[in-house]
mmCIF file of C-alpha atoms in Angstrom:
data_model
loop_
_atom_site.group_PDB
_atom_site.id
_atom_site.type_symbol
_atom_site.label_atom_id
_atom_site.label_comp_id
_atom_site.label_asym_id
_atom_site.label_seq_id
_atom_site.Cartn_x
_atom_site.Cartn_y
_atom_site.Cartn_z
ATOM 1 C CA UNK A 1 51.557 59.367 61.585
ATOM 2 C CA UNK A 2 49.210 60.279 64.434
ATOM 3 C CA UNK A 3 46.224 62.341 63.302
ATOM 4 C CA UNK A 4 44.553 64.731 65.737
ATOM 5 C CA UNK A 5 40.852 65.540 65.429
ATOM 6 C CA UNK A 6 39.364 68.460 67.323
ATOM 7 C CA UNK A 7 35.707 68.994 68.119
ATOM 8 C CA UNK A 8 33.612 70.911 67.784
ATOM 9 C CA UNK A 9 34.919 72.949 64.876
ATOM 10 C CA UNK A 10 33.248 76.041 66.258
ATOM 11 C CA UNK A 11 31.933 76.655 69.753
ATOM 12 C CA UNK A 12 29.565 79.602 70.202
ATOM 13 C CA UNK A 13 29.350 80.687 73.816
ATOM 14 C CA UNK A 14 28.760 83.771 75.936
ATOM 15 C CA UNK A 15 31.236 85.340 78.361
ATOM 16 C CA UNK A 16 31.055 83.632 81.720
ATOM 17 C CA UNK A 17 30.117 80.273 80.230
ATOM 18 C CA UNK A 18 32.196 77.111 80.414
ATOM 19 C CA UNK A 19 33.984 75.882 77.287
ATOM 20 C CA UNK A 20 34.932 72.251 76.759
ATOM 21 C CA UNK A 21 37.163 71.490 73.772
ATOM 22 C CA UNK A 22 38.042 67.973 72.661
ATOM 23 C CA UNK A 23 41.170 66.628 70.993
ATOM 24 C CA UNK A 24 41.148 63.013 69.854
ATOM 25 C CA UNK A 25 44.193 61.140 68.536
ATOM 26 C CA UNK A 26 44.144 58.348 65.959
ATOM 27 C CA UNK A 27 46.395 56.312 68.274
ATOM 28 C CA UNK A 28 47.590 56.598 71.822
ATOM 29 C CA UNK A 29 49.642 59.699 72.681
ATOM 30 C CA UNK A 30 51.874 60.107 75.692
ATOM 31 C CA UNK A 31 50.339 62.708 77.984
ATOM 32 C CA UNK A 32 53.799 64.223 78.316
ATOM 33 C CA UNK A 33 53.705 65.113 74.654
ATOM 34 C CA UNK A 34 50.275 66.747 74.376
ATOM 35 C CA UNK A 35 50.030 70.537 74.369
ATOM 36 C CA UNK A 36 47.361 73.185 73.749
ATOM 37 C CA UNK A 37 47.788 76.599 72.151
ATOM 38 C CA UNK A 38 45.589 79.681 71.773
ATOM 39 C CA UNK A 39 45.758 81.798 68.637
ATOM 40 C CA UNK A 40 44.114 85.167 68.089
ATOM 41 C CA UNK A 41 43.776 86.786 64.628
ATOM 42 C CA UNK A 42 47.065 88.133 63.346
ATOM 43 C CA UNK A 43 49.026 86.697 66.257
ATOM 44 C CA UNK A 44 51.321 83.754 66.808
ATOM 45 C CA UNK A 45 50.024 80.807 68.811
ATOM 46 C CA UNK A 46 50.508 81.019 72.565
ATOM 47 C CA UNK A 47 51.281 77.993 74.706
ATOM 48 C CA UNK A 48 48.523 77.311 77.242
ATOM 49 C CA UNK A 49 48.949 73.742 78.454
ATOM 50 C CA UNK A 50 51.762 71.208 78.198
ATOM 51 C CA UNK A 51 52.033 67.651 79.429
ATOM 52 C CA UNK A 52 48.252 67.456 78.889
ATOM 53 C CA UNK A 53 47.484 69.217 82.189
ATOM 54 C CA UNK A 54 50.246 71.641 83.206
ATOM 55 C CA UNK A 55 49.572 75.331 82.705
ATOM 56 C CA UNK A 56 52.299 77.345 81.025
ATOM 57 C CA UNK A 57 53.791 80.344 82.795
ATOM 58 C CA UNK A 58 51.329 83.192 83.180
ATOM 59 C CA UNK A 59 48.251 81.235 82.052
ATOM 60 C CA UNK A 60 45.184 81.914 84.234
ATOM 61 C CA UNK A 61 43.819 79.030 86.262
ATOM 62 C CA UNK A 62 40.481 79.157 84.414
ATOM 63 C CA UNK A 63 42.336 77.141 81.754
ATOM 64 C CA UNK A 64 42.779 73.463 82.532
ATOM 65 C CA UNK A 65 43.725 70.379 80.567
ATOM 66 C CA UNK A 66 42.989 66.728 81.139
ATOM 67 C CA UNK A 67 42.934 63.372 79.423
ATOM 68 C CA UNK A 68 45.122 60.478 78.424
ATOM 69 C CA UNK A 69 45.594 57.902 75.710
ATOM 70 C CA UNK A 70 43.584 59.122 72.732
ATOM 71 C CA UNK A 71 41.203 61.602 74.372
ATOM 72 C CA UNK A 72 42.218 64.987 75.713
ATOM 73 C CA UNK A 73 40.194 67.999 76.842
ATOM 74 C CA UNK A 74 40.848 71.689 77.279
ATOM 75 C CA UNK A 75 38.407 73.396 79.630
ATOM 76 C CA UNK A 76 37.941 77.112 80.137
ATOM 77 C CA UNK A 77 35.912 77.404 83.311
ATOM 78 C CA UNK A 78 34.463 80.891 82.742
ATOM 79 C CA UNK A 79 35.042 82.579 79.411
ATOM 80 C CA UNK A 80 36.520 86.053 79.505
ATOM 81 C CA UNK A 81 36.235 88.386 76.492
ATOM 82 C CA UNK A 82 39.912 87.803 75.663
ATOM 83 C CA UNK A 83 39.419 84.021 75.473
ATOM 84 C CA UNK A 84 37.528 84.106 72.188
ATOM 85 C CA UNK A 85 40.101 82.664 69.791
ATOM 86 C CA UNK A 86 41.147 79.477 68.000
ATOM 87 C CA UNK A 87 42.581 76.639 70.071
ATOM 88 C CA UNK A 88 44.941 73.955 68.747
ATOM 89 C CA UNK A 89 46.122 70.732 70.298
ATOM 90 C CA UNK A 90 49.557 69.405 69.324
ATOM 91 C CA UNK A 91 51.317 66.107 69.897
ATOM 92 C CA UNK A 92 54.800 64.726 69.525
ATOM 93 C CA UNK A 93 55.016 61.084 68.656
ATOM 94 C CA UNK A 94 56.850 58.346 66.900
ATOM 95 C CA UNK A 95 59.120 59.122 63.994
ATOM 96 C CA UNK A 96 59.992 62.364 65.782
ATOM 97 C CA UNK A 97 56.919 63.961 64.243
ATOM 98 C CA UNK A 98 54.928 66.905 65.551
ATOM 99 C CA UNK A 99 51.309 67.264 64.458
ATOM 100 C CA UNK A 100 48.637 69.825 65.217
ATOM 101 C CA UNK A 101 44.903 69.401 65.291
ATOM 102 C CA UNK A 102 42.740 71.448 62.915
ATOM 103 C CA UNK A 103 41.636 73.802 65.669
ATOM 104 C CA UNK A 104 38.441 74.770 67.497
ATOM 105 C CA UNK A 105 37.191 78.312 67.145
ATOM 106 C CA UNK A 106 35.526 79.722 70.234
ATOM 107 C CA UNK A 107 33.395 82.654 69.236
ATOM 108 C CA UNK A 108 30.924 84.931 70.927
ATOM 109 C CA UNK A 109 27.320 83.817 70.857
ATOM 110 C CA UNK B 1 62.727 87.626 77.878
ATOM 111 C CA UNK B 2 63.202 85.276 74.942
ATOM 112 C CA UNK B 3 62.303 86.853 71.630
ATOM 113 C CA UNK B 4 62.321 85.440 68.119
ATOM 114 C CA UNK B 5 62.109 87.418 64.898
ATOM 115 C CA UNK B 6 61.674 85.994 61.413
ATOM 116 C CA UNK B 7 63.091 87.754 58.383
ATOM 117 C CA UNK B 8 63.274 87.099 54.671
ATOM 118 C CA UNK B 9 61.588 87.851 51.341
ATOM 119 C CA UNK B 10 57.826 88.152 51.410
ATOM 120 C CA UNK B 11 57.497 87.087 47.779
ATOM 121 C CA UNK B 12 59.098 84.080 46.130
ATOM 122 C CA UNK B 13 58.639 82.869 42.577
ATOM 123 C CA UNK B 14 57.395 79.348 41.847
ATOM 124 C CA UNK B 15 60.195 76.738 41.585
ATOM 125 C CA UNK B 16 62.607 78.950 43.494
ATOM 126 C CA UNK B 17 63.907 78.539 47.049
ATOM 127 C CA UNK B 18 62.292 80.171 50.061
ATOM 128 C CA UNK B 19 64.853 81.362 52.607
ATOM 129 C CA UNK B 20 64.038 82.646 56.089
ATOM 130 C CA UNK B 21 66.099 83.431 59.153
ATOM 131 C CA UNK B 22 65.036 83.521 62.784
ATOM 132 C CA UNK B 23 67.040 85.808 65.054
ATOM 133 C CA UNK B 24 66.914 84.864 68.725
ATOM 134 C CA UNK B 25 67.447 87.357 71.553
ATOM 135 C CA UNK B 26 67.286 86.933 75.313
ATOM 136 C CA UNK B 27 68.644 83.384 75.136
ATOM 137 C CA UNK B 28 71.740 81.796 73.688
ATOM 138 C CA UNK B 29 70.971 79.045 71.172
ATOM 139 C CA UNK B 30 74.181 77.334 72.316
ATOM 140 C CA UNK B 31 72.719 76.896 75.801
ATOM 141 C CA UNK B 32 70.370 74.208 74.605
ATOM 142 C CA UNK B 33 66.791 73.666 73.499
ATOM 143 C CA UNK B 34 65.606 72.742 70.068
ATOM 144 C CA UNK B 35 64.383 75.343 67.591
ATOM 145 C CA UNK B 36 61.673 74.895 65.026
ATOM 146 C CA UNK B 37 59.773 76.174 62.043
ATOM 147 C CA UNK B 38 55.981 75.965 61.751
ATOM 148 C CA UNK B 39 53.802 77.349 58.971
ATOM 149 C CA UNK B 40 50.159 78.314 58.546
ATOM 150 C CA UNK B 41 48.516 78.778 55.132
ATOM 151 C CA UNK B 42 46.039 81.674 55.077
ATOM 152 C CA UNK B 43 42.876 80.710 56.941
ATOM 153 C CA UNK B 44 44.161 77.223 57.732
ATOM 154 C CA UNK B 45 45.824 75.297 60.553
ATOM 155 C CA UNK B 46 49.392 74.827 61.726
ATOM 156 C CA UNK B 47 51.963 72.534 60.110
ATOM 157 C CA UNK B 48 55.298 71.631 61.663
ATOM 158 C CA UNK B 49 58.116 71.928 59.128
ATOM 159 C CA UNK B 50 61.143 70.812 61.109
ATOM 160 C CA UNK B 51 63.366 71.339 64.111
ATOM 161 C CA UNK B 52 67.067 71.655 64.884
ATOM 162 C CA UNK B 53 69.180 71.273 67.990
ATOM 163 C CA UNK B 54 71.993 73.709 68.747
ATOM 164 C CA UNK B 55 74.461 70.967 67.784
ATOM 165 C CA UNK B 56 72.938 70.862 64.317
ATOM 166 C CA UNK B 57 70.858 67.697 64.585
ATOM 167 C CA UNK B 58 67.733 68.067 62.494
ATOM 168 C CA UNK B 59 64.257 66.529 62.285
ATOM 169 C CA UNK B 60 61.946 67.219 59.353
ATOM 170 C CA UNK B 61 58.314 66.640 58.531
ATOM 171 C CA UNK B 62 58.396 63.666 56.135
ATOM 172 C CA UNK B 63 55.959 65.401 53.819
ATOM 173 C CA UNK B 64 58.481 68.209 53.280
ATOM 174 C CA UNK B 65 61.768 66.474 53.984
ATOM 175 C CA UNK B 66 62.967 66.296 50.394
ATOM 176 C CA UNK B 67 62.725 70.083 50.059
ATOM 177 C CA UNK B 68 63.676 71.373 53.511
ATOM 178 C CA UNK B 69 66.976 72.347 55.047
ATOM 179 C CA UNK B 70 67.238 73.874 58.528
ATOM 180 C CA UNK B 71 70.565 75.155 59.796
ATOM 181 C CA UNK B 72 71.847 76.968 62.863
ATOM 182 C CA UNK B 73 74.469 79.691 63.270
ATOM 183 C CA UNK B 74 75.352 79.896 66.948
ATOM 184 C CA UNK B 75 77.786 82.754 66.369
ATOM 185 C CA UNK B 76 74.901 84.927 65.180
ATOM 186 C CA UNK B 77 72.374 83.315 67.541
ATOM 187 C CA UNK B 78 70.035 82.504 64.697
ATOM 188 C CA UNK B 79 68.710 79.588 62.691
ATOM 189 C CA UNK B 80 67.443 79.378 59.141
ATOM 190 C CA UNK B 81 64.980 77.646 56.871
ATOM 191 C CA UNK B 82 65.353 76.837 53.204
ATOM 192 C CA UNK B 83 62.463 75.324 51.258
ATOM 193 C CA UNK B 84 63.209 74.492 47.643
ATOM 194 C CA UNK B 85 61.002 74.134 44.549
ATOM 195 C CA UNK B 86 58.174 76.141 46.061
ATOM 196 C CA UNK B 87 54.655 76.246 44.645
ATOM 197 C CA UNK B 88 51.558 78.254 45.516
ATOM 198 C CA UNK B 89 50.771 75.608 48.152
ATOM 199 C CA UNK B 90 53.782 76.872 50.131
ATOM 200 C CA UNK B 91 52.178 80.300 50.574
ATOM 201 C CA UNK B 92 51.820 80.692 54.335
ATOM 202 C CA UNK B 93 52.766 82.592 57.441
ATOM 203 C CA UNK B 94 56.025 81.057 58.625
ATOM 204 C CA UNK B 95 56.756 81.011 62.364
ATOM 205 C CA UNK B 96 59.935 80.171 64.178
ATOM 206 C CA UNK B 97 59.692 78.899 67.738
ATOM 207 C CA UNK B 98 61.700 77.538 70.628
ATOM 208 C CA UNK B 99 61.018 73.883 71.281
ATOM 209 C CA UNK B 100 61.395 72.205 74.622
ATOM 210 C CA UNK B 101 62.082 68.504 74.157
ATOM 211 C CA UNK B 102 62.768 66.797 77.432
ATOM 212 C CA UNK B 103 60.288 64.727 79.451
ATOM 213 C CA UNK B 104 57.674 67.016 77.940
ATOM 214 C CA UNK B 105 57.567 68.688 74.542
ATOM 215 C CA UNK B 106 56.091 72.021 73.544
ATOM 216 C CA UNK B 107 56.806 75.212 71.628
ATOM 217 C CA UNK B 108 57.045 77.901 74.276
ATOM 218 C CA UNK B 109 58.273 81.048 72.529
ATOM 219 C CA UNK B 110 57.177 82.028 69.030
ATOM 220 C CA UNK B 111 58.138 84.725 66.563
ATOM 221 C CA UNK B 112 55.424 87.022 65.251
ATOM 222 C CA UNK B 113 55.412 85.209 61.914
ATOM 223 C CA UNK B 114 56.188 86.346 58.400
ATOM 224 C CA UNK B 115 53.921 85.931 55.389
ATOM 225 C CA UNK B 116 55.566 84.378 52.358
ATOM 226 C CA UNK B 117 53.644 84.453 49.106
ATOM 227 C CA UNK B 118 54.634 82.222 46.212
ATOM 228 C CA UNK B 119 53.681 83.927 42.979
ATOM 229 C CA UNK B 120 55.219 84.910 39.679
#
């Protein structure tokens, strides 16, 4: 089973700042099968990025994804007030298994 | 617009079976896509439970496989989750979601989630 580790656990930033979130896999993951989600309190997760770098429909271009192999990154170029939330990476791998990372909370400094 | 809505009891007794249904609107399950269940214990992260194709093919999380059954009813445009022998550890918000599994994989539409508490 592929284990995803996200860092940092919490990122304290101010609106307008750049956020860089990391997702590391215990073994190589196909970029096609790496996605990122945003979750706000009391809400369902929302798809942001799929295929490691493709933005989902309606996602602002301040969100970008990159990476390959075992290291992936979600970048928010300039934080807006509505971007403070928890972010999860998710992969699909061997044994037809889906796993999620533990999440990174982006909160207001 | 694709919409998913979970329904089922909010309280289940230990050792009993948790049963939830996900009603899909705005898209016909028979048209394709996979459909999945994901859960989130209070204050914790997300755990994939399993997925089903419209034909009925299923894939389960190995950690839950012995207790999980996911089924689909295309005539009602809905799919269901049964989790047997529940314990307090199964207390969570349960989400249903549409799963794209082609050259890329992701959950693109999610229900709002339903909290299921396991308690006597």
